[in-house]
PDB file of C-alpha atoms in Angstrom:
ATOM      1  CA  MET A   1       0.000   0.000   0.000  1.00 40.00           C
ATOM      2  CA  ILE A   2       1.284   3.443  -0.872  1.00 40.00           C
ATOM      3  CA  GLY A   3       1.694   5.828   2.046  1.00 43.00           C
ATOM      4  CA  GLY A   4      -0.045   9.200   2.270  1.00 42.00           C
ATOM      5  CA  ASN A   5       3.054  11.152   1.324  1.00 43.00           C
ATOM      6  CA  GLU A   6       4.285   8.829  -1.398  1.00 44.00           C
ATOM      7  CA  SER A   7       3.967   9.497  -5.101  1.00 46.00           C
ATOM      8  CA  CYS A   8       2.794   7.527  -8.098  1.00 55.00           C
ATOM      9  CA  THR A   9       4.899   7.212 -11.214  1.00 49.00           C
ATOM     10  CA  ALA A  10       4.334   7.548 -14.928  1.00 47.00           C
ATOM     11  CA  GLY A  11       7.395   6.139 -16.611  1.00 49.00           C
ATOM     12  CA  PRO A  12      10.606   7.349 -15.017  1.00 49.00           C
ATOM     13  CA  ILE A  13       9.150  10.609 -13.642  1.00 49.00           C
ATOM     14  CA  PRO A  14       7.727  10.538 -10.046  1.00 52.00           C
ATOM     15  CA  MET A  15       4.552  12.567  -9.505  1.00 53.00           C
ATOM     16  CA  SER A  16       2.260  13.595  -6.623  1.00 60.00           C
ATOM     17  CA  TYR A  17      -1.265  12.226  -6.489  1.00 58.00           C
ATOM     18  CA  LEU A  18      -2.783  15.448  -7.892  1.00 58.00           C
ATOM     19  CA  THR A  19      -0.253  15.580 -10.713  1.00 67.00           C
ATOM     20  CA  CYS A  20      -0.818  11.880 -11.332  1.00 70.00           C
ATOM     21  CA  LEU A  21      -4.576  12.401 -11.548  1.00 65.00           C
ATOM     22  CA  THR A  22      -4.071  15.306 -13.927  1.00 66.00           C
ATOM     23  CA  TYR A  23      -1.753  13.188 -16.058  1.00 66.00           C
ATOM     24  CA  ILE A  24      -4.291  10.332 -16.205  1.00 71.00           C
ATOM     25  CA  LEU A  25      -7.121  12.689 -17.156  1.00 64.00           C
ATOM     26  CA  GLY A  26      -4.969  14.229 -19.854  1.00 66.00           C
ATOM     27  CA  GLU A  27      -4.102  10.827 -21.264  1.00 66.00           C
ATOM     28  CA  TRP A  28      -7.740   9.701 -21.114  1.00 69.00           C
ATOM     29  CA  THR A  29      -9.266  12.837 -22.683  1.00 66.00           C
ATOM     30  CA  GLY A  30      -6.432  13.674 -25.031  1.00 63.00           C
ATOM     31  CA  VAL A  31      -6.525  17.331 -23.900  1.00 62.00           C
ATOM     32  CA  GLU A  32      -3.164  19.036 -23.633  1.00 64.00           C
ATOM     33  CA  HIS A  33      -2.396  21.226 -20.600  1.00 63.00           C
ATOM     34  CA  ILE A  34      -5.548  19.974 -18.852  1.00 63.00           C
ATOM     35  CA  GLU A  35      -4.204  21.306 -15.548  1.00 62.00           C
ATOM     36  CA  ASP A  36      -4.862  24.860 -16.807  1.00 62.00           C
ATOM     37  CA  TYR A  37      -8.514  24.013 -17.448  1.00 59.00           C
ATOM     38  CA  LEU A  38      -8.811  22.346 -14.047  1.00 60.00           C
ATOM     39  CA  SER A  39      -7.298  25.364 -12.313  1.00 68.00           C
ATOM     40  CA  TYR A  40      -9.788  27.639 -14.058  1.00 59.00           C
ATOM     41  CA  ALA A  41     -12.666  25.334 -13.108  1.00 66.00           C
ATOM     42  CA  VAL A  42     -11.598  25.391  -9.455  1.00 66.00           C
ATOM     43  CA  TYR A  43     -11.365  29.195  -9.596  1.00 58.00           C
ATOM     44  CA  LEU A  44     -14.893  29.449 -11.037  1.00 63.00           C
ATOM     45  CA  LEU A  45     -16.211  27.107  -8.356  1.00 63.00           C
ATOM     46  CA  TRP A  46     -14.639  29.268  -5.653  1.00 59.00           C
ATOM     47  CA  VAL A  47     -16.073  32.472  -7.137  1.00 61.00           C
ATOM     48  CA  LEU A  48     -19.575  31.120  -7.794  1.00 57.00           C
ATOM     49  CA  PHE A  49     -19.998  29.094  -4.594  1.00 59.00           C
ATOM     50  CA  PRO A  50     -21.589  31.956  -2.559  1.00 62.00           C
ATOM     51  CA  LEU A  51     -23.977  32.651  -5.436  1.00 57.00           C
ATOM     52  CA  ALA A  52     -24.961  28.986  -5.600  1.00 60.00           C
ATOM     53  CA  VAL A  53     -25.608  28.945  -1.857  1.00 58.00           C
ATOM     54  CA  VAL A  54     -28.071  31.861  -1.899  1.00 58.00           C
ATOM     55  CA  PHE A  55     -30.108  30.160  -4.614  1.00 64.00           C
ATOM     56  CA  LEU A  56     -30.035  26.770  -2.900  1.00 67.00           C
ATOM     57  CA  LEU A  57     -30.900  27.863   0.654  1.00 70.00           C
ATOM     58  CA  PRO A  58     -34.597  28.556  -0.111  1.00 75.00           C
ATOM     59  CA  GLY A  59     -34.783  24.860  -0.954  1.00 77.00           C
ATOM     60  CA  VAL A  60     -34.642  24.198   2.800  1.00 80.00           C
ATOM     61  CA  LEU A  61     -38.298  25.256   2.974  1.00 82.00           C
ATOM     62  CA  VAL A  62     -39.172  22.735   0.270  1.00 84.00           C
ATOM     63  CA  ILE A  63     -37.383  20.062   2.294  1.00 87.00           C
ATOM     64  CA  LEU A  64     -39.378  21.071   5.379  1.00 87.00           C
ATOM     65  CA  PHE A  65     -42.630  20.837   3.443  1.00 85.00           C
ATOM     66  CA  TYR A  66     -41.892  17.335   2.228  1.00 86.00           C
ATOM     67  CA  THR A  67     -40.584  16.326   5.659  1.00 89.00           C
ATOM     68  CA  SER A  68     -43.933  17.462   7.044  1.00 89.00           C
ATOM     69  CA  ILE A  69     -45.752  15.371   4.442  1.00 88.00           C
ATOM     70  CA  LEU A  70     -43.618  12.319   5.247  1.00 88.00           C
ATOM     71  CA  LEU A  71     -44.317  12.705   8.966  1.00 85.00           C
ATOM     72  CA  LEU A  72     -48.054  12.924   8.265  1.00 86.00           C
ATOM     73  CA  HIS A  73     -47.953   9.672   6.288  1.00 84.00           C
ATOM     74  CA  ILE A  74     -46.050   7.981   9.121  1.00 81.00           C
ATOM     75  CA  TYR A  75     -48.501   9.373  11.663  1.00 79.00           C
ATOM     76  CA  LYS A  76     -51.475   8.203   9.633  1.00 77.00           C
ATOM     77  CA  ARG A  77     -50.126   4.671   9.248  1.00 73.00           C
ATOM     78  CA  LYS A  78     -49.222   4.424  12.914  1.00 72.00           C
ATOM     79  CA  ASN A  79     -52.592   5.692  14.145  1.00 70.00           C
ATOM     80  CA  GLU A  80     -55.002   4.569  11.428  1.00 59.00           C
ATOM     81  CA  LEU A  81     -56.840   2.184  13.796  1.00 49.00           C
ATOM     82  CA  LYS A  82     -57.720   5.097  16.072  1.00 55.00           C
ATOM     83  CA  GLU A  83     -59.467   7.020  13.305  1.00 52.00           C
ATOM     84  CA  ALA A  84     -62.757   5.184  13.758  1.00 44.00           C
ATOM     85  CA  TYR A  85     -62.849   6.046  17.467  1.00 42.00           C
ATOM     86  CA  SER A  86     -61.636   9.615  17.573  1.00 50.00           C
ATOM     87  CA  ASN A  87     -62.872  12.921  16.185  1.00 51.00           C
ATOM     88  CA  ASP A  88     -59.472  14.501  16.793  1.00 69.00           C
ATOM     89  CA  PHE A  89     -57.390  12.054  14.787  1.00 75.00           C
ATOM     90  CA  TRP A  90     -54.997  14.688  13.384  1.00 82.00           C
ATOM     91  CA  ASP A  91     -54.522  16.751  16.553  1.00 85.00           C
ATOM     92  CA  GLY A  92     -51.278  14.998  17.437  1.00 86.00           C
ATOM     93  CA  ALA A  93     -49.951  15.434  13.901  1.00 87.00           C
ATOM     94  CA  LYS A  94     -50.754  19.148  13.904  1.00 90.00           C
ATOM     95  CA  GLN A  95     -48.920  19.591  17.198  1.00 90.00           C
ATOM     96  CA  MET A  96     -45.964  17.626  15.843  1.00 90.00           C
ATOM     97  CA  LEU A  97     -45.675  19.748  12.704  1.00 92.00           C
ATOM     98  CA  ALA A  98     -46.211  22.938  14.702  1.00 93.00           C
ATOM     99  CA  THR A  99     -43.227  21.948  16.841  1.00 92.00           C
ATOM    100  CA  LEU A 100     -41.161  21.274  13.699  1.00 92.00           C
ATOM    101  CA  TRP A 101     -41.931  24.630  12.053  1.00 94.00           C
ATOM    102  CA  ASP A 102     -41.736  26.625  15.274  1.00 94.00           C
ATOM    103  CA  GLY A 103     -38.350  25.064  15.975  1.00 92.00           C
ATOM    104  CA  HIS A 104     -37.089  26.077  12.542  1.00 93.00           C
ATOM    105  CA  GLY A 105     -38.419  29.612  13.041  1.00 94.00           C
ATOM    106  CA  ARG A 106     -36.766  29.941  16.450  1.00 94.00           C
ATOM    107  CA  ILE A 107     -33.397  28.555  15.386  1.00 93.00           C
ATOM    108  CA  TRP A 108     -33.027  30.075  11.923  1.00 94.00           C
ATOM    109  CA  HIS A 109     -34.823  33.405  12.364  1.00 95.00           C
ATOM    110  CA  GLY A 110     -35.154  33.979  16.105  1.00 95.00           C
ATOM    111  CA  TYR A 111     -38.875  34.227  15.325  1.00 96.00           C
ATOM    112  CA  GLU A 112     -41.067  36.360  17.596  1.00 97.00           C
ATOM    113  CA  LEU A 113     -44.813  36.918  17.703  1.00 97.00           C
ATOM    114  CA  HIS A 114     -46.132  40.235  19.030  1.00 97.00           C
ATOM    115  CA  GLY A 115     -49.716  41.344  19.563  1.00 97.00           C
ATOM    116  CA  ALA A 116     -51.332  37.892  19.737  1.00 96.00           C
ATOM    117  CA  GLU A 117     -53.715  39.366  22.295  1.00 96.00           C
ATOM    118  CA  ASN A 118     -55.344  41.286  19.420  1.00 97.00           C
ATOM    119  CA  ILE A 119     -56.665  38.028  17.966  1.00 96.00           C
ATOM    120  CA  PRO A 120     -60.291  37.607  19.093  1.00 93.00           C
ATOM    121  CA  GLU A 121     -61.476  34.473  20.869  1.00 92.00           C
ATOM    122  CA  GLY A 122     -64.041  33.884  18.145  1.00 94.00           C
ATOM    123  CA  PRO A 123     -63.744  33.884  14.352  1.00 97.00           C
ATOM    124  CA  GLY A 124     -61.727  36.436  12.449  1.00 97.00           C
ATOM    125  CA  LEU A 125     -60.025  37.081   9.110  1.00 98.00           C
ATOM    126  CA  ILE A 126     -56.286  37.726   9.367  1.00 98.00           C
ATOM    127  CA  VAL A 127     -54.978  39.755   6.425  1.00 98.00           C
ATOM    128  CA  PHE A 128     -51.210  39.768   5.923  1.00 98.00           C
ATOM    129  CA  TYR A 129     -48.519  41.074   3.606  1.00 98.00           C
ATOM    130  CA  HIS A 130     -47.107  38.238   1.469  1.00 97.00           C
ATOM    131  CA  GLY A 131     -43.315  37.811   1.451  1.00 96.00           C
ATOM    132  CA  ALA A 132     -41.474  35.877  -1.227  1.00 95.00           C
ATOM    133  CA  THR A 133     -42.437  32.690   0.637  1.00 94.00           C
ATOM    134  CA  PRO A 134     -45.258  32.055   3.146  1.00 93.00           C
ATOM    135  CA  ALA A 135     -42.771  30.866   5.789  1.00 94.00           C
ATOM    136  CA  ASP A 136     -43.679  33.657   8.219  1.00 96.00           C
ATOM    137  CA  CYS A 137     -47.356  32.682   8.037  1.00 96.00           C
ATOM    138  CA  LEU A 138     -46.416  29.076   8.823  1.00 95.00           C
ATOM    139  CA  TYR A 139     -44.327  30.191  11.787  1.00 97.00           C
ATOM    140  CA  PHE A 140     -47.269  32.278  13.003  1.00 98.00           C
ATOM    141  CA  ILE A 141     -49.734  29.384  12.680  1.00 96.00           C
ATOM    142  CA  ALA A 142     -47.338  27.077  14.535  1.00 95.00           C
ATOM    143  CA  ARG A 143     -46.643  29.553  17.365  1.00 96.00           C
ATOM    144  CA  LEU A 144     -50.342  30.351  17.771  1.00 97.00           C
ATOM    145  CA  LEU A 145     -51.205  26.662  18.067  1.00 94.00           C
ATOM    146  CA  ILE A 146     -48.432  25.984  20.570  1.00 94.00           C
ATOM    147  CA  GLN A 147     -48.968  29.051  22.775  1.00 93.00           C
ATOM    148  CA  ARG A 148     -52.720  29.628  22.614  1.00 92.00           C
ATOM    149  CA  LYS A 149     -54.104  26.329  21.341  1.00 91.00           C
ATOM    150  CA  ARG A 150     -55.769  28.235  18.507  1.00 93.00           C
ATOM    151  CA  TYR A 151     -55.658  26.874  14.991  1.00 93.00           C
ATOM    152  CA  CYS A 152     -55.603  29.206  12.003  1.00 96.00           C
ATOM    153  CA  HIS A 153     -56.586  28.008   8.540  1.00 96.00           C
ATOM    154  CA  ALA A 154     -55.002  29.566   5.464  1.00 96.00           C
ATOM    155  CA  VAL A 155     -56.120  30.424   1.943  1.00 96.00           C
ATOM    156  CA  ALA A 156     -53.638  29.345  -0.747  1.00 93.00           C
ATOM    157  CA  ASP A 157     -53.244  29.953  -4.453  1.00 91.00           C
ATOM    158  CA  HIS A 158     -54.646  27.337  -6.815  1.00 88.00           C
ATOM    159  CA  PHE A 159     -51.211  26.188  -8.016  1.00 87.00           C
ATOM    160  CA  VAL A 160     -50.381  24.958  -4.484  1.00 91.00           C
ATOM    161  CA  PHE A 161     -53.076  22.302  -4.806  1.00 90.00           C
ATOM    162  CA  ARG A 162     -51.353  20.941  -7.914  1.00 89.00           C
ATOM    163  CA  LEU A 163     -47.974  20.418  -6.228  1.00 89.00           C
ATOM    164  CA  PRO A 164     -47.056  16.714  -6.103  1.00 89.00           C
ATOM    165  CA  GLY A 165     -47.550  15.086  -2.729  1.00 90.00           C
ATOM    166  CA  PHE A 166     -49.171  18.119  -1.047  1.00 90.00           C
ATOM    167  CA  LYS A 167     -52.756  16.828  -0.884  1.00 90.00           C
ATOM    168  CA  LEU A 168     -52.473  15.200   2.557  1.00 90.00           C
ATOM    169  CA  LEU A 169     -50.690  18.221   4.042  1.00 91.00           C
ATOM    170  CA  LEU A 170     -53.324  20.618   2.708  1.00 91.00           C
ATOM    171  CA  ASP A 171     -56.230  18.404   3.780  1.00 89.00           C
ATOM    172  CA  VAL A 172     -54.934  17.931   7.320  1.00 88.00           C
ATOM    173  CA  HIS A 173     -54.414  21.665   7.821  1.00 88.00           C
ATOM    174  CA  GLY A 174     -57.663  22.685   6.170  1.00 87.00           C
ATOM    175  CA  VAL A 175     -55.986  24.907   3.579  1.00 93.00           C
ATOM    176  CA  MET A 176     -58.625  26.442   1.313  1.00 92.00           C
ATOM    177  CA  HIS A 177     -58.729  27.324  -2.375  1.00 86.00           C
ATOM    178  CA  GLY A 178     -60.383  30.588  -1.464  1.00 76.00           C
ATOM    179  CA  PRO A 179     -63.960  30.564  -2.846  1.00 83.00           C
ATOM    180  CA  LYS A 180     -65.962  33.179  -0.933  1.00 91.00           C
ATOM    181  CA  GLU A 181     -68.645  30.683   0.057  1.00 94.00           C
ATOM    182  CA  GLU A 182     -66.121  28.288   1.596  1.00 94.00           C
ATOM    183  CA  CYS A 183     -64.425  31.059   3.576  1.00 96.00           C
ATOM    184  CA  VAL A 184     -67.717  32.530   4.804  1.00 96.00           C
ATOM    185  CA  SER A 185     -68.914  29.094   5.894  1.00 96.00           C
ATOM    186  CA  ALA A 186     -65.692  28.412   7.820  1.00 96.00           C
ATOM    187  CA  LEU A 187     -65.829  31.797   9.546  1.00 97.00           C
ATOM    188  CA  LYS A 188     -69.451  31.275  10.565  1.00 96.00           C
ATOM    189  CA  LYS A 189     -68.357  28.020  12.183  1.00 95.00           C
ATOM    190  CA  GLY A 190     -65.940  29.979  14.360  1.00 96.00           C
ATOM    191  CA  CYS A 191     -62.713  29.456  12.434  1.00 96.00           C
ATOM    192  CA  LEU A 192     -59.757  31.785  12.206  1.00 97.00           C
ATOM    193  CA  ILE A 193     -58.543  32.279   8.626  1.00 97.00           C
ATOM    194  CA  ALA A 194     -55.386  33.919   7.244  1.00 97.00           C
ATOM    195  CA  ILE A 195     -55.283  35.371   3.735  1.00 97.00           C
ATOM    196  CA  ALA A 196     -52.869  37.508   1.716  1.00 97.00           C
ATOM    197  CA  PRO A 197     -54.918  39.508  -0.810  1.00 96.00           C
ATOM    198  CA  GLY A 198     -51.743  40.247  -2.794  1.00 95.00           C
ATOM    199  CA  GLY A 199     -51.180  36.535  -3.304  1.00 94.00           C
ATOM    200  CA  VAL A 200     -48.466  35.240  -5.613  1.00 94.00           C
ATOM    201  CA  ARG A 201     -48.141  38.549  -7.480  1.00 94.00           C
ATOM    202  CA  GLU A 202     -47.245  40.394  -4.273  1.00 96.00           C
ATOM    203  CA  ALA A 203     -44.915  37.557  -3.221  1.00 96.00           C
ATOM    204  CA  LEU A 204     -42.946  37.602  -6.454  1.00 95.00           C
ATOM    205  CA  PHE A 205     -43.010  41.237  -7.551  1.00 96.00           C
ATOM    206  CA  SER A 206     -43.063  43.368  -4.435  1.00 96.00           C
ATOM    207  CA  ASP A 207     -39.601  44.372  -3.280  1.00 94.00           C
ATOM    208  CA  GLU A 208     -37.540  45.815  -0.424  1.00 95.00           C
ATOM    209  CA  MET A 209     -39.835  48.862  -0.479  1.00 96.00           C
ATOM    210  CA  TYR A 210     -42.622  46.587   0.849  1.00 97.00           C
ATOM    211  CA  THR A 211     -45.195  47.830  -1.642  1.00 96.00           C
ATOM    212  CA  ILE A 212     -48.659  46.373  -1.062  1.00 97.00           C
ATOM    213  CA  MET A 213     -49.879  44.912  -4.368  1.00 96.00           C
ATOM    214  CA  TRP A 214     -53.586  44.128  -4.080  1.00 96.00           C
ATOM    215  CA  GLY A 215     -54.787  45.590  -7.358  1.00 92.00           C
ATOM    216  CA  ASN A 216     -58.590  45.699  -7.287  1.00 92.00           C
ATOM    217  CA  ARG A 217     -58.976  42.695  -5.014  1.00 93.00           C
ATOM    218  CA  LYS A 218     -61.665  43.207  -2.420  1.00 94.00           C
ATOM    219  CA  GLY A 219     -63.189  39.729  -2.169  1.00 95.00           C
ATOM    220  CA  PHE A 220     -61.652  39.194   1.272  1.00 96.00           C
ATOM    221  CA  ALA A 221     -63.491  42.285   2.529  1.00 97.00           C
ATOM    222  CA  GLN A 222     -66.792  40.981   1.229  1.00 96.00           C
ATOM    223  CA  VAL A 223     -66.102  37.668   2.972  1.00 97.00           C
ATOM    224  CA  ALA A 224     -65.602  39.484   6.303  1.00 97.00           C
ATOM    225  CA  ILE A 225     -68.791  41.481   5.754  1.00 97.00           C
ATOM    226  CA  ASP A 226     -70.870  38.424   4.838  1.00 97.00           C
ATOM    227  CA  ALA A 227     -69.521  36.447   7.795  1.00 97.00           C
ATOM    228  CA  LYS A 228     -69.816  39.462  10.119  1.00 97.00           C
ATOM    229  CA  VAL A 229     -66.311  39.024  11.527  1.00 98.00           C
ATOM    230  CA  PRO A 230     -63.454  41.439  12.260  1.00 98.00           C
ATOM    231  CA  ILE A 231     -60.358  41.776  10.066  1.00 98.00           C
ATOM    232  CA  ILE A 232     -57.001  41.523  11.827  1.00 98.00           C
ATOM    233  CA  PRO A 233     -53.980  43.032   9.976  1.00 98.00           C
ATOM    234  CA  MET A 234     -50.662  41.177  10.262  1.00 98.00           C
ATOM    235  CA  PHE A 235     -47.129  41.998   9.116  1.00 98.00           C
ATOM    236  CA  THR A 236     -43.776  40.255   9.559  1.00 98.00           C
ATOM    237  CA  GLN A 237     -40.708  42.450   9.881  1.00 97.00           C
ATOM    238  CA  ASN A 238     -37.832  41.658   7.478  1.00 97.00           C
ATOM    239  CA  VAL A 239     -39.876  39.057   5.610  1.00 97.00           C
ATOM    240  CA  ARG A 240     -38.458  40.210   2.249  1.00 97.00           C
ATOM    241  CA  GLU A 241     -34.887  40.121   3.532  1.00 96.00           C
ATOM    242  CA  GLY A 242     -35.052  36.424   4.374  1.00 95.00           C
ATOM    243  CA  VAL A 243     -35.840  35.394   0.795  1.00 94.00           C
ATOM    244  CA  ARG A 244     -35.854  37.659  -2.238  1.00 94.00           C
ATOM    245  CA  THR A 245     -36.899  37.191  -5.842  1.00 94.00           C
ATOM    246  CA  LEU A 246     -35.726  38.248  -9.278  1.00 93.00           C
ATOM    247  CA  GLY A 247     -39.162  39.715  -9.929  1.00 92.00           C
ATOM    248  CA  GLY A 248     -37.631  43.016 -10.984  1.00 91.00           C
ATOM    249  CA  ILE A 249     -36.590  41.410 -14.282  1.00 92.00           C
ATOM    250  CA  LYS A 250     -39.355  42.229 -16.772  1.00 91.00           C
ATOM    251  CA  ILE A 251     -39.258  38.916 -18.603  1.00 93.00           C
ATOM    252  CA  PHE A 252     -40.285  37.056 -15.438  1.00 92.00           C
ATOM    253  CA  ARG A 253     -43.223  39.413 -14.862  1.00 92.00           C
ATOM    254  CA  SER A 254     -44.377  38.953 -18.469  1.00 92.00           C
ATOM    255  CA  LEU A 255     -44.036  35.182 -18.185  1.00 92.00           C
ATOM    256  CA  TYR A 256     -46.030  35.090 -14.952  1.00 92.00           C
ATOM    257  CA  GLU A 257     -48.854  37.195 -16.376  1.00 89.00           C
ATOM    258  CA  ARG A 258     -49.009  34.805 -19.331  1.00 91.00           C
ATOM    259  CA  ILE A 259     -48.984  31.427 -17.563  1.00 89.00           C
ATOM    260  CA  ARG A 260     -49.871  32.430 -13.966  1.00 87.00           C
ATOM    261  CA  LEU A 261     -47.283  30.116 -12.411  1.00 86.00           C
ATOM    262  CA  PRO A 262     -44.544  31.192  -9.942  1.00 89.00           C
ATOM    263  CA  VAL A 263     -41.593  30.795 -12.307  1.00 88.00           C
ATOM    264  CA  VAL A 264     -39.539  33.632 -10.797  1.00 92.00           C
ATOM    265  CA  PRO A 265     -36.252  32.399  -9.226  1.00 92.00           C
ATOM    266  CA  LEU A 266     -35.807  32.881  -5.473  1.00 92.00           C
ATOM    267  CA  TYR A 267     -32.578  33.480  -3.628  1.00 92.00           C
ATOM    268  CA  GLY A 268     -31.544  34.020  -0.040  1.00 90.00           C
ATOM    269  CA  GLY A 269     -32.690  31.869   2.838  1.00 91.00           C
ATOM    270  CA  PHE A 270     -30.748  34.244   5.077  1.00 93.00           C
ATOM    271  CA  PRO A 271     -31.166  33.816   8.866  1.00 94.00           C
ATOM    272  CA  VAL A 272     -32.570  37.314   9.341  1.00 96.00           C
ATOM    273  CA  LYS A 273     -34.612  38.355  12.352  1.00 97.00           C
ATOM    274  CA  LEU A 274     -38.348  37.823  11.827  1.00 97.00           C
ATOM    275  CA  ARG A 275     -40.970  39.416  14.038  1.00 97.00           C
ATOM    276  CA  THR A 276     -44.678  39.089  13.312  1.00 98.00           C
ATOM    277  CA  PHE A 277     -46.898  41.941  14.501  1.00 98.00           C
ATOM    278  CA  ILE A 278     -50.659  41.599  14.915  1.00 98.00           C
ATOM    279  CA  GLY A 279     -52.525  44.895  14.615  1.00 97.00           C
ATOM    280  CA  GLU A 280     -55.747  45.942  16.286  1.00 97.00           C
ATOM    281  CA  PRO A 281     -58.855  44.316  14.801  1.00 97.00           C
ATOM    282  CA  ILE A 282     -61.037  46.239  12.391  1.00 98.00           C
ATOM    283  CA  PRO A 283     -64.527  45.472  13.751  1.00 97.00           C
ATOM    284  CA  TYR A 284     -67.480  44.453  11.623  1.00 96.00           C
ATOM    285  CA  GLU A 285     -69.700  47.353  10.569  1.00 95.00           C
ATOM    286  CA  PRO A 286     -73.085  46.456   9.043  1.00 93.00           C
ATOM    287  CA  ASN A 287     -73.235  49.444   6.690  1.00 93.00           C
ATOM    288  CA  ILE A 288     -69.686  49.426   5.349  1.00 96.00           C
ATOM    289  CA  THR A 289     -68.998  48.501   1.720  1.00 96.00           C
ATOM    290  CA  ALA A 290     -66.337  46.072   0.497  1.00 97.00           C
ATOM    291  CA  GLU A 291     -64.445  48.974  -1.112  1.00 97.00           C
ATOM    292  CA  GLU A 292     -64.410  50.960   2.129  1.00 97.00           C
ATOM    293  CA  LEU A 293     -63.349  47.959   4.208  1.00 98.00           C
ATOM    294  CA  THR A 294     -60.578  47.144   1.724  1.00 97.00           C
ATOM    295  CA  ALA A 295     -59.261  50.696   2.014  1.00 97.00           C
ATOM    296  CA  LYS A 296     -59.358  50.566   5.828  1.00 98.00           C
ATOM    297  CA  THR A 297     -57.551  47.224   5.874  1.00 98.00           C
ATOM    298  CA  LYS A 298     -54.869  48.393   3.464  1.00 98.00           C
ATOM    299  CA  ALA A 299     -54.313  51.530   5.540  1.00 98.00           C
ATOM    300  CA  ALA A 300     -54.022  49.452   8.732  1.00 98.00           C
ATOM    301  CA  LEU A 301     -51.502  47.102   7.110  1.00 98.00           C
ATOM    302  CA  GLN A 302     -49.520  50.026   5.701  1.00 98.00           C
ATOM    303  CA  THR A 303     -49.387  51.510   9.210  1.00 97.00           C
ATOM    304  CA  LEU A 304     -47.890  48.264  10.544  1.00 98.00           C
ATOM    305  CA  ILE A 305     -45.275  48.285   7.774  1.00 98.00           C
ATOM    306  CA  GLU A 306     -44.314  51.909   8.411  1.00 97.00           C
ATOM    307  CA  LYS A 307     -44.161  51.338  12.165  1.00 97.00           C
ATOM    308  CA  HIS A 308     -42.109  48.150  12.228  1.00 97.00           C
ATOM    309  CA  GLN A 309     -40.119  48.040   8.980  1.00 97.00           C
ATOM    310  CA  LYS A 310     -37.221  50.257   7.955  1.00 95.00           C
ATOM    311  CA  ILE A 311     -37.610  51.149   4.291  1.00 95.00           C
ATOM    312  CA  PRO A 312     -35.882  50.116   2.118  1.00 95.00           C
ATOM    313  CA  GLY A 313     -35.236  46.710   3.630  1.00 95.00           C
ATOM    314  CA  ASN A 314     -31.605  45.772   4.114  1.00 95.00           C
ATOM    315  CA  ILE A 315     -30.332  42.194   4.457  1.00 95.00           C
ATOM    316  CA  PHE A 316     -27.270  43.087   6.551  1.00 95.00           C
ATOM    317  CA  ARG A 317     -29.335  45.179   8.973  1.00 95.00           C
ATOM    318  CA  ALA A 318     -31.904  42.386   9.269  1.00 96.00           C
ATOM    319  CA  LEU A 319     -29.098  39.929  10.075  1.00 95.00           C
ATOM    320  CA  MET A 320     -27.671  42.228  12.736  1.00 94.00           C
ATOM    321  CA  GLU A 321     -31.061  42.427  14.435  1.00 94.00           C
ATOM    322  CA  ARG A 322     -30.555  38.785  15.442  1.00 90.00           C
ATOM    323  CA  PHE A 323     -28.087  40.082  18.028  1.00 86.00           C
ATOM    324  CA  GLN A 324     -30.540  42.450  19.694  1.00 76.00           C
ATOM    325  CA  SER A 325     -31.436  41.134  23.126  1.00 61.00           C
ATOM    326  CA  GLN A 326     -35.108  42.008  22.827  1.00 53.00           C
ATOM    327  CA  LYS A 327     -37.571  44.148  20.908  1.00 49.00           C
ATOM    328  CA  LYS A 328     -37.768  47.686  22.280  1.00 47.00           C
ATOM    329  CA  GLU A 329     -41.147  48.847  23.415  1.00 43.00           C
ATOM    330  CA  ASP A 330     -42.909  50.998  20.859  1.00 45.00           C
TER     331      ASP A 330
END
C-alpha cells in the first residue's frame, strides 16, 4: 500500500497524487495542458460558490414541506386504527408539525410573535402582507397553536393544490382554495382564517420597499362582511430580507402574467430576524362597503409596515437584528 506522502509514477518521472490524476485525465481525454482548465474550473467554483448557496438555501423550505408530508404519512399509518374512534385524529400530527416549524423559526430566524392578544377568541379574518415565501405565516400558525391552542386556517393559491404530494398536508391543515362561500362558511363556524390579498403577485413582484400589491382585489373584505367578523392586519418584519426574488426582471413578470405560475427564481434563505406583529382588529360594521373595508384594511396594514419596517429593507441590517437582546417597546 502506498503511504499518504508517497507518489505515483508515470514512466521514469515521479509525480504527486494530484499531478498523477491530472496526467491520467490528460491521457484519457487527449486534452493538452488539462491542468490549466482544471485550475480555471476550481477558480470558477470558488467564485460562484456563494452565489450557488443563496439560490439553494430557499430549498430548505421545500425540504421542510416534504418532511412534514412524510411525517403525516407515518402518523397516519401508525394511528389509522384510532381514526374510527376519535374525532381529533390529526390533533397529534398538527402539534408535531407545529413543533417542527416553530423550531425552525426559532433557530433560523429567532422568530417572535407580538400582539397575539389582538386576535379575538371567536372567528376572524387575518390579512397579511405576502413575502417571497409564506414561511412567516407558517411560523405564526405554529406559534399560535403551541402558545394559545388556537388553529388558524389559510387560503392558498390554486397552483399549491397541484404540487405533487401536497394533498395530505393541505387536507390535514384545512388549507382552502379561497372561494368566498367556503371562507364565509368556515368563519361562521368559528374558524380563524389567514389570507394575503396580494397573493403570488405580491410575493414575487413586491420588493424591499414593501409595496402592497392588491390591485382591485376586495373579495376578502366581502367575505368578512358576509360572515360578520373582524379583520385583523398582520405583518412580519424583514420578511423580504429572508428570501428575495428576481421579480424586478421584466421577462419574469411577463411570463407570470401569461402562464400564472410562480416561475420567478428565489434566492436568499438568510437567517434574518423575523418578528410578526398583529394589529388591532377592524370590527365588523353592518353598513360598510367592500371597497371601504378594503381601504381601511390596506391603511391598517400600511401603518404596521411603516411602524415596524425600515424602508428600504436591508439584508445586513436584518441579520444584525438577530443580536438584539429584545424588541424595544414601541
